[in-house]
């Protein structure tokens, strides 16, 4: 049981380049999330999804796009990378026994360290 | 809006000392969950505890204990007889709202860097 898998684990981009981070979960979870971690700021929510085909903005969505075409995958895209997007990115998934209620089984991926130069 | 504050940026202790990590939260909801995560130098997030707002009982798990006080909106974490392996960044987090648009979104504190010296 792999849980939540993030690829790649490391990446260096030049300013202006684009890339996609992939998050895959094998737990049949409805909810998926992308967070970024910066020193002294904890983790902040970028975007999230409450089901296949749905996405929503989190606290810091600017400069990112997401897609959830399949329930098990949640993609985070950077169309034109900027140095301010240098960060560690975490994907997570969870499920809920009832619509909109608390999430259970919260599981994080191992993170992607992205450097934009 | 919800907020989590971990006022201690860094803590340094010597092995076998007890250490308490503070966490203060703000929320308008009466129903919410509080979490603690550990992030060792390897970088992954390790789940430590989840506590709902209706359960104010303190919890102990080995050398770890948690003190939840709704009256002061605090959820503090104590490590007894600290060890070098406890060196990590510790995050407190809040998930609020039963129903509506919560969807399990977490609000994290800034994190506390704990260094345990031999």
PDB file of C-alpha atoms in Angstrom:
ATOM      1  CA  UNK A   1       0.000   0.000   0.000  1.00  0.00           C
ATOM      2  CA  UNK A   2       1.910   3.053  -1.245  1.00  0.00           C
ATOM      3  CA  UNK A   3      -0.377   5.724   0.271  1.00  0.00           C
ATOM      4  CA  UNK A   4       0.402   9.088  -1.316  1.00  0.00           C
ATOM      5  CA  UNK A   5       3.184   9.252  -3.901  1.00  0.00           C
ATOM      6  CA  UNK A   6       4.658  12.493  -5.184  1.00  0.00           C
ATOM      7  CA  UNK A   7       6.818  12.843  -8.266  1.00  0.00           C
ATOM      8  CA  UNK A   8       9.379  14.197  -8.754  1.00  0.00           C
ATOM      9  CA  UNK A   9      11.110  14.432  -5.383  1.00  0.00           C
ATOM     10  CA  UNK A  10      13.497  17.170  -6.466  1.00  0.00           C
ATOM     11  CA  UNK A  11      13.511  19.619  -9.324  1.00  0.00           C
ATOM     12  CA  UNK A  12      15.409  22.731 -10.361  1.00  0.00           C
ATOM     13  CA  UNK A  13      13.674  25.089 -12.757  1.00  0.00           C
ATOM     14  CA  UNK A  14      14.749  28.251 -14.484  1.00  0.00           C
ATOM     15  CA  UNK A  15      12.564  31.310 -14.120  1.00  0.00           C
ATOM     16  CA  UNK A  16       9.788  31.191 -16.670  1.00  0.00           C
ATOM     17  CA  UNK A  17       9.844  27.431 -17.189  1.00  0.00           C
ATOM     18  CA  UNK A  18       6.788  25.333 -16.576  1.00  0.00           C
ATOM     19  CA  UNK A  19       6.343  22.027 -14.836  1.00  0.00           C
ATOM     20  CA  UNK A  20       3.765  19.703 -13.338  1.00  0.00           C
ATOM     21  CA  UNK A  21       3.955  17.970  -9.990  1.00  0.00           C
ATOM     22  CA  UNK A  22       2.076  14.712  -9.776  1.00  0.00           C
ATOM     23  CA  UNK A  23       0.350  13.358  -6.706  1.00  0.00           C
ATOM     24  CA  UNK A  24      -1.115   9.855  -6.736  1.00  0.00           C
ATOM     25  CA  UNK A  25      -3.013   8.091  -3.965  1.00  0.00           C
ATOM     26  CA  UNK A  26      -4.194   4.508  -3.830  1.00  0.00           C
ATOM     27  CA  UNK A  27      -6.578   4.769  -0.873  1.00  0.00           C
ATOM     28  CA  UNK A  28      -9.673   5.811  -2.813  1.00  0.00           C
ATOM     29  CA  UNK A  29      -9.757   9.094  -0.899  1.00  0.00           C
ATOM     30  CA  UNK A  30     -12.191  11.771  -2.039  1.00  0.00           C
ATOM     31  CA  UNK A  31     -10.232  14.795  -0.847  1.00  0.00           C
ATOM     32  CA  UNK A  32      -6.801  15.829  -2.048  1.00  0.00           C
ATOM     33  CA  UNK A  33      -4.663  18.871  -1.228  1.00  0.00           C
ATOM     34  CA  UNK A  34      -1.521  20.689  -2.239  1.00  0.00           C
ATOM     35  CA  UNK A  35       0.446  22.585   0.414  1.00  0.00           C
ATOM     36  CA  UNK A  36       3.685  24.497   0.235  1.00  0.00           C
ATOM     37  CA  UNK A  37       6.161  24.748   3.096  1.00  0.00           C
ATOM     38  CA  UNK A  38       8.383  27.761   3.549  1.00  0.00           C
ATOM     39  CA  UNK A  39      10.761  28.482   6.438  1.00  0.00           C
ATOM     40  CA  UNK A  40       9.019  30.159   9.352  1.00  0.00           C
ATOM     41  CA  UNK A  41       5.595  29.928   7.726  1.00  0.00           C
ATOM     42  CA  UNK A  42       4.524  26.362   8.269  1.00  0.00           C
ATOM     43  CA  UNK A  43       2.489  24.716   5.526  1.00  0.00           C
ATOM     44  CA  UNK A  44       0.000  26.729   3.539  1.00  0.00           C
ATOM     45  CA  UNK A  45      -2.801  25.380   1.375  1.00  0.00           C
ATOM     46  CA  UNK A  46      -2.453  26.117  -2.343  1.00  0.00           C
ATOM     47  CA  UNK A  47      -5.409  24.273  -3.884  1.00  0.00           C
ATOM     48  CA  UNK A  48      -7.594  21.382  -2.932  1.00  0.00           C
ATOM     49  CA  UNK A  49     -10.108  19.009  -4.504  1.00  0.00           C
ATOM     50  CA  UNK A  50     -13.186  17.424  -2.991  1.00  0.00           C
ATOM     51  CA  UNK A  51     -13.699  14.946  -5.789  1.00  0.00           C
ATOM     52  CA  UNK A  52     -12.883  13.951  -9.329  1.00  0.00           C
ATOM     53  CA  UNK A  53     -13.274  16.885 -11.687  1.00  0.00           C
ATOM     54  CA  UNK A  54     -13.488  19.505  -8.923  1.00  0.00           C
ATOM     55  CA  UNK A  55     -10.847  21.903  -7.614  1.00  0.00           C
ATOM     56  CA  UNK A  56     -10.854  24.938  -5.352  1.00  0.00           C
ATOM     57  CA  UNK A  57      -8.439  27.654  -4.262  1.00  0.00           C
ATOM     58  CA  UNK A  58      -6.698  27.589  -0.934  1.00  0.00           C
ATOM     59  CA  UNK A  59      -4.791  30.285   0.887  1.00  0.00           C
ATOM     60  CA  UNK A  60      -1.993  30.868  -1.666  1.00  0.00           C
ATOM     61  CA  UNK A  61      -3.267  29.866  -5.141  1.00  0.00           C
ATOM     62  CA  UNK A  62      -1.643  32.544  -7.305  1.00  0.00           C
ATOM     63  CA  UNK A  63       0.785  31.219  -9.890  1.00  0.00           C
ATOM     64  CA  UNK A  64      -0.513  27.653  -9.675  1.00  0.00           C
ATOM     65  CA  UNK A  65      -3.122  25.606 -11.461  1.00  0.00           C
ATOM     66  CA  UNK A  66      -4.446  22.181 -10.606  1.00  0.00           C
ATOM     67  CA  UNK A  67      -6.416  19.398 -12.193  1.00  0.00           C
ATOM     68  CA  UNK A  68      -8.103  16.254 -10.947  1.00  0.00           C
ATOM     69  CA  UNK A  69      -9.169  14.306 -13.987  1.00  0.00           C
ATOM     70  CA  UNK A  70      -8.931  11.001 -12.148  1.00  0.00           C
ATOM     71  CA  UNK A  71      -9.879  10.393  -8.552  1.00  0.00           C
ATOM     72  CA  UNK A  72      -6.481   9.010  -7.662  1.00  0.00           C
ATOM     73  CA  UNK A  73      -4.411  11.825  -9.187  1.00  0.00           C
ATOM     74  CA  UNK A  74      -4.045  15.508  -8.319  1.00  0.00           C
ATOM     75  CA  UNK A  75      -1.728  17.566 -10.512  1.00  0.00           C
ATOM     76  CA  UNK A  76      -0.141  20.880  -9.564  1.00  0.00           C
ATOM     77  CA  UNK A  77       1.090  23.026 -12.428  1.00  0.00           C
ATOM     78  CA  UNK A  78       3.407  26.000 -12.558  1.00  0.00           C
ATOM     79  CA  UNK A  79       2.937  27.750 -15.896  1.00  0.00           C
ATOM     80  CA  UNK A  80       5.773  30.257 -15.521  1.00  0.00           C
ATOM     81  CA  UNK A  81       7.949  29.508 -12.527  1.00  0.00           C
ATOM     82  CA  UNK A  82       9.211  32.353 -10.356  1.00  0.00           C
ATOM     83  CA  UNK A  83      11.897  32.338  -7.643  1.00  0.00           C
ATOM     84  CA  UNK A  84       9.134  32.997  -5.091  1.00  0.00           C
ATOM     85  CA  UNK A  85       7.830  29.511  -5.846  1.00  0.00           C
ATOM     86  CA  UNK A  86      10.978  27.917  -4.490  1.00  0.00           C
ATOM     87  CA  UNK A  87       9.556  25.740  -1.754  1.00  0.00           C
ATOM     88  CA  UNK A  88       8.813  22.234  -0.562  1.00  0.00           C
ATOM     89  CA  UNK A  89       5.481  21.011  -1.869  1.00  0.00           C
ATOM     90  CA  UNK A  90       3.377  18.450  -0.045  1.00  0.00           C
ATOM     91  CA  UNK A  91       0.395  16.592  -1.362  1.00  0.00           C
ATOM     92  CA  UNK A  92      -2.134  15.010   0.977  1.00  0.00           C
ATOM     93  CA  UNK A  93      -5.354  13.060   0.776  1.00  0.00           C
ATOM     94  CA  UNK A  94      -8.218  12.266   3.116  1.00  0.00           C
ATOM     95  CA  UNK A  95     -11.771  10.990   3.134  1.00  0.00           C
ATOM     96  CA  UNK A  96     -14.984  11.937   4.830  1.00  0.00           C
ATOM     97  CA  UNK A  97     -17.805   9.736   6.065  1.00  0.00           C
ATOM     98  CA  UNK A  98     -20.281  12.484   5.229  1.00  0.00           C
ATOM     99  CA  UNK A  99     -20.322  15.365   2.801  1.00  0.00           C
ATOM    100  CA  UNK A 100     -18.417  18.360   4.096  1.00  0.00           C
ATOM    101  CA  UNK A 101     -17.740  16.846   7.470  1.00  0.00           C
ATOM    102  CA  UNK A 102     -14.364  16.289   8.999  1.00  0.00           C
ATOM    103  CA  UNK A 103     -11.690  14.565   7.020  1.00  0.00           C
ATOM    104  CA  UNK A 104     -10.219  11.299   8.208  1.00  0.00           C
ATOM    105  CA  UNK A 105      -7.221   9.260   7.277  1.00  0.00           C
ATOM    106  CA  UNK A 106      -5.165  12.327   6.483  1.00  0.00           C
ATOM    107  CA  UNK A 107      -2.064  11.099   4.632  1.00  0.00           C
ATOM    108  CA  UNK A 108       0.832  13.196   3.362  1.00  0.00           C
ATOM    109  CA  UNK A 109       3.235  12.454   0.542  1.00  0.00           C
ATOM    110  CA  UNK A 110       6.969  12.689   1.126  1.00  0.00           C
ATOM    111  CA  UNK A 111       7.293  16.098  -0.513  1.00  0.00           C
ATOM    112  CA  UNK A 112       8.834  17.684  -3.611  1.00  0.00           C
ATOM    113  CA  UNK A 113      11.690  20.127  -3.190  1.00  0.00           C
ATOM    114  CA  UNK A 114      11.495  22.711  -5.972  1.00  0.00           C
ATOM    115  CA  UNK A 115      14.112  25.354  -6.615  1.00  0.00           C
ATOM    116  CA  UNK A 116      13.519  28.114  -9.144  1.00  0.00           C
ATOM    117  CA  UNK A 117      16.660  29.957 -10.230  1.00  0.00           C
TER     118      UNK A 117
ATOM    119  CA  UNK B   1     -10.648  32.987   9.956  1.00  0.00           C
ATOM    120  CA  UNK B   2      -8.742  30.319  11.798  1.00  0.00           C
ATOM    121  CA  UNK B   3      -5.204  30.809  12.976  1.00  0.00           C
ATOM    122  CA  UNK B   4      -2.573  28.712  14.712  1.00  0.00           C
ATOM    123  CA  UNK B   5       0.364  30.272  16.527  1.00  0.00           C
ATOM    124  CA  UNK B   6       3.484  28.513  17.710  1.00  0.00           C
ATOM    125  CA  UNK B   7       5.346  31.286  19.441  1.00  0.00           C
ATOM    126  CA  UNK B   8       8.538  29.289  19.999  1.00  0.00           C
ATOM    127  CA  UNK B   9      10.571  29.381  16.804  1.00  0.00           C
ATOM    128  CA  UNK B  10      13.445  27.302  18.128  1.00  0.00           C
ATOM    129  CA  UNK B  11      14.068  25.353  21.315  1.00  0.00           C
ATOM    130  CA  UNK B  12      17.340  23.797  22.341  1.00  0.00           C
ATOM    131  CA  UNK B  13      17.594  21.300  25.207  1.00  0.00           C
ATOM    132  CA  UNK B  14      19.998  18.728  26.515  1.00  0.00           C
ATOM    133  CA  UNK B  15      19.069  15.083  26.368  1.00  0.00           C
ATOM    134  CA  UNK B  16      16.798  13.872  29.200  1.00  0.00           C
ATOM    135  CA  UNK B  17      15.333  17.312  29.767  1.00  0.00           C
ATOM    136  CA  UNK B  18      11.577  17.736  29.515  1.00  0.00           C
ATOM    137  CA  UNK B  19      10.381  20.195  26.882  1.00  0.00           C
ATOM    138  CA  UNK B  20       6.985  21.733  26.143  1.00  0.00           C
ATOM    139  CA  UNK B  21       5.981  23.079  22.753  1.00  0.00           C
ATOM    140  CA  UNK B  22       3.228  25.650  22.849  1.00  0.00           C
ATOM    141  CA  UNK B  23       0.318  25.942  20.430  1.00  0.00           C
ATOM    142  CA  UNK B  24      -2.431  28.554  20.555  1.00  0.00           C
ATOM    143  CA  UNK B  25      -5.284  28.577  18.089  1.00  0.00           C
ATOM    144  CA  UNK B  26      -8.124  30.815  16.997  1.00  0.00           C
ATOM    145  CA  UNK B  27     -11.383  29.627  15.504  1.00  0.00           C
ATOM    146  CA  UNK B  28     -15.021  30.670  15.461  1.00  0.00           C
ATOM    147  CA  UNK B  29     -16.209  27.102  15.219  1.00  0.00           C
ATOM    148  CA  UNK B  30     -17.266  25.105  18.222  1.00  0.00           C
ATOM    149  CA  UNK B  31     -16.373  21.867  16.464  1.00  0.00           C
ATOM    150  CA  UNK B  32     -12.844  21.387  15.242  1.00  0.00           C
ATOM    151  CA  UNK B  33      -9.836  19.086  15.290  1.00  0.00           C
ATOM    152  CA  UNK B  34      -6.306  19.812  16.437  1.00  0.00           C
ATOM    153  CA  UNK B  35      -3.220  17.965  15.256  1.00  0.00           C
ATOM    154  CA  UNK B  36       0.475  17.686  15.951  1.00  0.00           C
ATOM    155  CA  UNK B  37       2.935  16.593  13.281  1.00  0.00           C
ATOM    156  CA  UNK B  38       6.654  15.886  13.493  1.00  0.00           C
ATOM    157  CA  UNK B  39       9.006  16.635  10.611  1.00  0.00           C
ATOM    158  CA  UNK B  40      12.394  14.964  11.142  1.00  0.00           C
ATOM    159  CA  UNK B  41      15.470  16.014   9.144  1.00  0.00           C
ATOM    160  CA  UNK B  42      14.477  13.544   6.415  1.00  0.00           C
ATOM    161  CA  UNK B  43      11.573  15.860   5.606  1.00  0.00           C
ATOM    162  CA  UNK B  44       8.456  13.722   5.775  1.00  0.00           C
ATOM    163  CA  UNK B  45       5.505  14.663   7.970  1.00  0.00           C
ATOM    164  CA  UNK B  46       4.792  12.221  10.755  1.00  0.00           C
ATOM    165  CA  UNK B  47       1.356  12.276  12.347  1.00  0.00           C
ATOM    166  CA  UNK B  48       1.465  12.365  16.152  1.00  0.00           C
ATOM    167  CA  UNK B  49      -2.029  13.092  17.425  1.00  0.00           C
ATOM    168  CA  UNK B  50      -5.514  14.275  16.491  1.00  0.00           C
ATOM    169  CA  UNK B  51      -7.877  15.670  19.118  1.00  0.00           C
ATOM    170  CA  UNK B  52     -11.442  16.877  18.660  1.00  0.00           C
ATOM    171  CA  UNK B  53     -12.803  19.958  20.366  1.00  0.00           C
ATOM    172  CA  UNK B  54     -15.198  18.019  22.561  1.00  0.00           C
ATOM    173  CA  UNK B  55     -12.520  15.925  24.180  1.00  0.00           C
ATOM    174  CA  UNK B  56     -10.448  17.902  26.658  1.00  0.00           C
ATOM    175  CA  UNK B  57      -8.849  14.898  28.271  1.00  0.00           C
ATOM    176  CA  UNK B  58      -5.106  15.037  28.322  1.00  0.00           C
ATOM    177  CA  UNK B  59      -3.381  12.279  26.402  1.00  0.00           C
ATOM    178  CA  UNK B  60      -0.169  10.432  27.066  1.00  0.00           C
ATOM    179  CA  UNK B  61       1.658   8.213  24.625  1.00  0.00           C
ATOM    180  CA  UNK B  62       4.976   6.979  25.933  1.00  0.00           C
ATOM    181  CA  UNK B  63       7.191  10.021  26.443  1.00  0.00           C
ATOM    182  CA  UNK B  64       4.714  12.278  24.650  1.00  0.00           C
ATOM    183  CA  UNK B  65       1.798  14.041  26.303  1.00  0.00           C
ATOM    184  CA  UNK B  66      -0.684  16.653  25.182  1.00  0.00           C
ATOM    185  CA  UNK B  67      -2.568  19.220  27.227  1.00  0.00           C
ATOM    186  CA  UNK B  68      -5.716  20.608  25.594  1.00  0.00           C
ATOM    187  CA  UNK B  69      -7.342  23.603  27.259  1.00  0.00           C
ATOM    188  CA  UNK B  70     -10.290  25.167  25.472  1.00  0.00           C
ATOM    189  CA  UNK B  71     -10.448  27.987  28.015  1.00  0.00           C
ATOM    190  CA  UNK B  72      -7.099  29.283  26.800  1.00  0.00           C
ATOM    191  CA  UNK B  73      -7.351  27.914  23.234  1.00  0.00           C
ATOM    192  CA  UNK B  74      -4.163  25.980  23.710  1.00  0.00           C
ATOM    193  CA  UNK B  75      -2.981  22.522  22.728  1.00  0.00           C
ATOM    194  CA  UNK B  76       0.500  22.103  24.155  1.00  0.00           C
ATOM    195  CA  UNK B  77       2.823  19.178  23.561  1.00  0.00           C
ATOM    196  CA  UNK B  78       5.327  17.888  26.112  1.00  0.00           C
ATOM    197  CA  UNK B  79       8.195  15.499  25.520  1.00  0.00           C
ATOM    198  CA  UNK B  80       9.449  13.897  28.699  1.00  0.00           C
ATOM    199  CA  UNK B  81      13.077  12.834  28.980  1.00  0.00           C
ATOM    200  CA  UNK B  82      13.926  14.114  25.514  1.00  0.00           C
ATOM    201  CA  UNK B  83      16.220  12.155  23.223  1.00  0.00           C
ATOM    202  CA  UNK B  84      18.400  13.153  20.294  1.00  0.00           C
ATOM    203  CA  UNK B  85      15.936  11.391  17.965  1.00  0.00           C
ATOM    204  CA  UNK B  86      13.296  13.907  19.019  1.00  0.00           C
ATOM    205  CA  UNK B  87      15.180  16.614  17.139  1.00  0.00           C
ATOM    206  CA  UNK B  88      12.777  17.778  14.451  1.00  0.00           C
ATOM    207  CA  UNK B  89      10.389  20.511  13.435  1.00  0.00           C
ATOM    208  CA  UNK B  90       7.015  20.176  15.139  1.00  0.00           C
ATOM    209  CA  UNK B  91       3.826  21.578  13.675  1.00  0.00           C
ATOM    210  CA  UNK B  92       0.489  22.201  15.310  1.00  0.00           C
ATOM    211  CA  UNK B  93      -2.509  22.332  12.953  1.00  0.00           C
ATOM    212  CA  UNK B  94      -6.244  23.024  13.050  1.00  0.00           C
ATOM    213  CA  UNK B  95      -9.100  21.664  10.944  1.00  0.00           C
ATOM    214  CA  UNK B  96     -12.388  23.325  11.604  1.00  0.00           C
ATOM    215  CA  UNK B  97     -16.024  23.002  10.790  1.00  0.00           C
ATOM    216  CA  UNK B  98     -18.463  20.137  10.811  1.00  0.00           C
ATOM    217  CA  UNK B  99     -20.348  20.263   7.568  1.00  0.00           C
ATOM    218  CA  UNK B 100     -20.283  23.072   5.063  1.00  0.00           C
ATOM    219  CA  UNK B 101     -17.012  23.745   3.331  1.00  0.00           C
ATOM    220  CA  UNK B 102     -14.424  22.425   5.724  1.00  0.00           C
ATOM    221  CA  UNK B 103     -13.321  19.437   3.641  1.00  0.00           C
ATOM    222  CA  UNK B 104     -10.469  18.725   5.994  1.00  0.00           C
ATOM    223  CA  UNK B 105      -8.399  21.765   5.116  1.00  0.00           C
ATOM    224  CA  UNK B 106      -5.588  22.228   7.622  1.00  0.00           C
ATOM    225  CA  UNK B 107      -4.239  25.475   8.993  1.00  0.00           C
ATOM    226  CA  UNK B 108      -0.716  25.048  10.295  1.00  0.00           C
ATOM    227  CA  UNK B 109       1.330  26.944  12.813  1.00  0.00           C
ATOM    228  CA  UNK B 110       4.748  28.244  11.868  1.00  0.00           C
ATOM    229  CA  UNK B 111       6.508  25.271  13.397  1.00  0.00           C
ATOM    230  CA  UNK B 112       8.961  24.901  16.274  1.00  0.00           C
ATOM    231  CA  UNK B 113      12.468  23.636  15.619  1.00  0.00           C
ATOM    232  CA  UNK B 114      13.497  21.371  18.474  1.00  0.00           C
ATOM    233  CA  UNK B 115      17.146  20.463  18.875  1.00  0.00           C
ATOM    234  CA  UNK B 116      18.108  17.913  21.501  1.00  0.00           C
ATOM    235  CA  UNK B 117      21.821  17.844  22.290  1.00  0.00           C
ATOM    236  CA  UNK B 118      23.524  14.718  23.636  1.00  0.00           C
TER     237      UNK B 118
END
